[in-house]
XYZ file of C-alpha atoms in Angstrom:
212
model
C 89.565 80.969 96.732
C 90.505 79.342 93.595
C 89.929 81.498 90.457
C 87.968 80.297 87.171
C 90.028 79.189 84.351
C 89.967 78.872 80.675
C 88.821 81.198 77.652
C 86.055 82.815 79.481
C 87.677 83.198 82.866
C 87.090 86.580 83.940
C 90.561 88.590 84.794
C 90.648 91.609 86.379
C 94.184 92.210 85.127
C 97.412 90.137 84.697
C 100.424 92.377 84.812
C 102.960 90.119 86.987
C 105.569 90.514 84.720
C 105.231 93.940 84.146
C 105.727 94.320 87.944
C 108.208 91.571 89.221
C 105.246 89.298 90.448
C 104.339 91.887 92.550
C 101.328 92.564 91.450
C 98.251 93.113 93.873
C 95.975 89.957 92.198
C 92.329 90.544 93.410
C 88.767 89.481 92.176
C 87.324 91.957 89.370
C 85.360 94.865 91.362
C 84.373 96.557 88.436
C 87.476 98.847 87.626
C 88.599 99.753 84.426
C 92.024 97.259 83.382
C 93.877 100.253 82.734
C 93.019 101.391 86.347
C 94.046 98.840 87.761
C 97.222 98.454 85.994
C 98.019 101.804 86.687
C 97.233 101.061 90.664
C 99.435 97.891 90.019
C 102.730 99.530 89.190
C 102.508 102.288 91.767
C 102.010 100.075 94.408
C 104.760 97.795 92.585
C 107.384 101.147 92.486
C 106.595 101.496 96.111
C 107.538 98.371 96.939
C 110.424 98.191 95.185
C 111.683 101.573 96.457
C 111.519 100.512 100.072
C 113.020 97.003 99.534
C 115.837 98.879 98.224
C 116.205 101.021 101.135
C 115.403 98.564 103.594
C 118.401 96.430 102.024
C 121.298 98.511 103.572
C 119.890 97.344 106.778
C 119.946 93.231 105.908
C 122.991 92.246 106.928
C 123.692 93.754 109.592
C 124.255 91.577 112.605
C 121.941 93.232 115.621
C 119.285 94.130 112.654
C 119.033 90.675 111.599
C 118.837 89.998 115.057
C 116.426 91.707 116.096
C 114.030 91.496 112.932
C 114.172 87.724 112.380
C 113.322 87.570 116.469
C 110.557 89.928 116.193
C 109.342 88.511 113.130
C 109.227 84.619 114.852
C 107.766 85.593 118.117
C 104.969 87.475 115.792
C 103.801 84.175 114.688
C 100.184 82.923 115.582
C 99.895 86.021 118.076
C 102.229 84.400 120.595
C 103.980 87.691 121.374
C 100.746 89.141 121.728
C 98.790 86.454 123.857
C 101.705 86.710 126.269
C 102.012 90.273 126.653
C 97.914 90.000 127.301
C 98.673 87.082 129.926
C 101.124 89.336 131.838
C 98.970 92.765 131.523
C 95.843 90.316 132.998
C 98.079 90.264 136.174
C 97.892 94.038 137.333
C 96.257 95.818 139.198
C 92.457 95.818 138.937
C 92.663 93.585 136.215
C 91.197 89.987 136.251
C 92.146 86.992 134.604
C 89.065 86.811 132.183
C 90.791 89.751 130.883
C 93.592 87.518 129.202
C 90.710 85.102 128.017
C 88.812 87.990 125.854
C 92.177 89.599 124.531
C 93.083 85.991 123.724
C 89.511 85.275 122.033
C 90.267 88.335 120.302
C 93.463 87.597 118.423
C 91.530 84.914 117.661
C 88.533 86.499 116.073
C 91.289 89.078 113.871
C 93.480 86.272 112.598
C 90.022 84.763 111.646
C 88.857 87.661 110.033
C 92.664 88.442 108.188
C 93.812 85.399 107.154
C 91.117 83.178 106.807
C 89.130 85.893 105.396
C 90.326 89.432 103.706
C 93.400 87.103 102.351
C 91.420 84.755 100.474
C 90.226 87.391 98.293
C 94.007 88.240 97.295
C 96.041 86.043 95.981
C 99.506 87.752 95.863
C 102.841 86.455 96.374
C 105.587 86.882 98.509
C 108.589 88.598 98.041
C 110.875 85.644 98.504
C 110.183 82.259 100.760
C 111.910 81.249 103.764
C 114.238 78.923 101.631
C 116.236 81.948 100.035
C 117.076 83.419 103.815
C 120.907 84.712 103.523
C 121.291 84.196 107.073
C 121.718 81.368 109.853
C 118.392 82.656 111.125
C 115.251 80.118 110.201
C 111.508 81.230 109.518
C 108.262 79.117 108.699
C 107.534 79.746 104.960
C 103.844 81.057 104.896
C 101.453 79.187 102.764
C 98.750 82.456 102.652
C 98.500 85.404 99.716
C 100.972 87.687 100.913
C 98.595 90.575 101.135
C 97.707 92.202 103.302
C 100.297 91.127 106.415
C 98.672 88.696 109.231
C 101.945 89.795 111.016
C 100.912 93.876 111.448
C 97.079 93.437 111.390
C 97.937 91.299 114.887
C 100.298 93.568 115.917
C 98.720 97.026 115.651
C 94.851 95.379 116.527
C 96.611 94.168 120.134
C 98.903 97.303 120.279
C 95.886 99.115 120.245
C 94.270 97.327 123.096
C 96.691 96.507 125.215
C 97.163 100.416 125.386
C 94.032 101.167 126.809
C 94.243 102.244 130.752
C 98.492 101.387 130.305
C 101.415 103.306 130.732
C 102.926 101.484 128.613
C 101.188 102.374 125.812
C 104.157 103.430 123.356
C 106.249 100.435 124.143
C 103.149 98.716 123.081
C 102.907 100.473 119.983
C 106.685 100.490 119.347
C 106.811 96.425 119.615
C 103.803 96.475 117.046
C 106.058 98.531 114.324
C 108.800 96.458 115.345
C 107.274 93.431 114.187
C 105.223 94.458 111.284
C 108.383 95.936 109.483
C 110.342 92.838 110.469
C 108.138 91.071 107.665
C 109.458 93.752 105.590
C 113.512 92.957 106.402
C 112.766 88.818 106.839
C 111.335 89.375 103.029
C 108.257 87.698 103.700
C 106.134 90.557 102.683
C 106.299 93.581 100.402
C 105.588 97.101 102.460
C 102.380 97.751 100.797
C 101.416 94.265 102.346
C 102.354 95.844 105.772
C 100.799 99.257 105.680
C 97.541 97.967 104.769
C 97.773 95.272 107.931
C 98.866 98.035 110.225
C 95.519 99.743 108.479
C 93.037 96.838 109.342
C 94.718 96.187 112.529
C 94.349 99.680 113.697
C 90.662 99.773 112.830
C 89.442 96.240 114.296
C 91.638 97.076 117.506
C 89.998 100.671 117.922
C 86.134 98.688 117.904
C 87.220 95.951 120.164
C 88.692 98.761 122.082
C 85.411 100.978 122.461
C 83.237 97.304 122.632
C 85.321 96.111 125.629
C 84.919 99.954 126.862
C 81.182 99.581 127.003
């Protein structure tokens, strides 16, 4: 969504070089500018704070590894729409089961990135180009908030868990590959807690609709 330009364009605030470009860019909701700025840099510090943590772990060869898998098998679901393929296969389970978890991936990556991300437009961290490492990633084209990556991850973490015993590998794979977004710098953390967030809550009402 495309904002309006020129002398009259409305601007909810501008502060990308205050914060590194990390700014969280979003149409005006009717919040003061200085609240917003204020929300801005905290969210900018926070970022920044974790990146710097997270950066004694790039480089390492079995982190790098593992994140830049996790991170490319997290793409369009595909992790996620196989582990639903294989969990259709148990025990009193039925292959239209696969179908609906399949339709709904669907319906959340419709909802997260063809929706809630069009009213952000925030960029990325760094792009797929400036990758230190052999590994190889598709450069997203999307506002970097909030992360397609987590949303999918904790919404089919959550229902995949239902009835399971495997319930915390589920959830472990989900953190896995939402913080891999985090180490692959395609995403800022702020842009992955609030995925996890939406995630969590559209998986827990599929969960209780399927339930019914």
């Amino acid at each position: 969504m495309s904002a309006p330009s020129g002398p009259d364009a409305a601007t909810p605030f501008d502060h990308d070089a205050v914060v590194n470009g990390q700014a969280l860019d979003a149409p005006g909701n009717g919040a003061p500018p200085d609240v917003l700025s204020s929300a801005a840099r905290q969210i900018a510090r926070f970022d920044n704070a974790v990146d710097r943590w997270w950066e004694g772990l790039r480089g390492r060869k079995l982190v790098d590894r593992v994140m830049y898998g996790a991170s490319d098998i997290g793409e369009f679901s595909q992790l996620w729409h196989v582990l639903g393929a294989i969990r259709a296969l148990g025990p009193r389970r039925e292959a239209s089961d696969a179908f609906r978890f399949s339709a709904l991936m669907a319906l959340e990556s419709l909802v997260v990135n063809q929706g809630i991300k069009r009213l952000f437009a925030r960029s990325r961290p760094a792009t797929a180009a400036d990758n230190p490492t052999r590994h190889r990633l598709r450069q997203p084209i999307s506002s970097s908030f909030p992360s397609g990556h987590a949303s999918a991850a904790f919404c089919a973490s959550v229902v995949l868990s239902q009835r399971s015993r495997l319930g915390l590998l589920y959830r472990l794979a989900a953190v896995i590959v939402s913080t891999s977004r985090i180490h692959v710098r395609l995403h800022h953390a702020s842009d992955v807690i609030a995925g996890a967030v939406i995630g969590e809550i559209i998986g827990r009402v599929a969960a209780r609709l399927m339930r019914r």
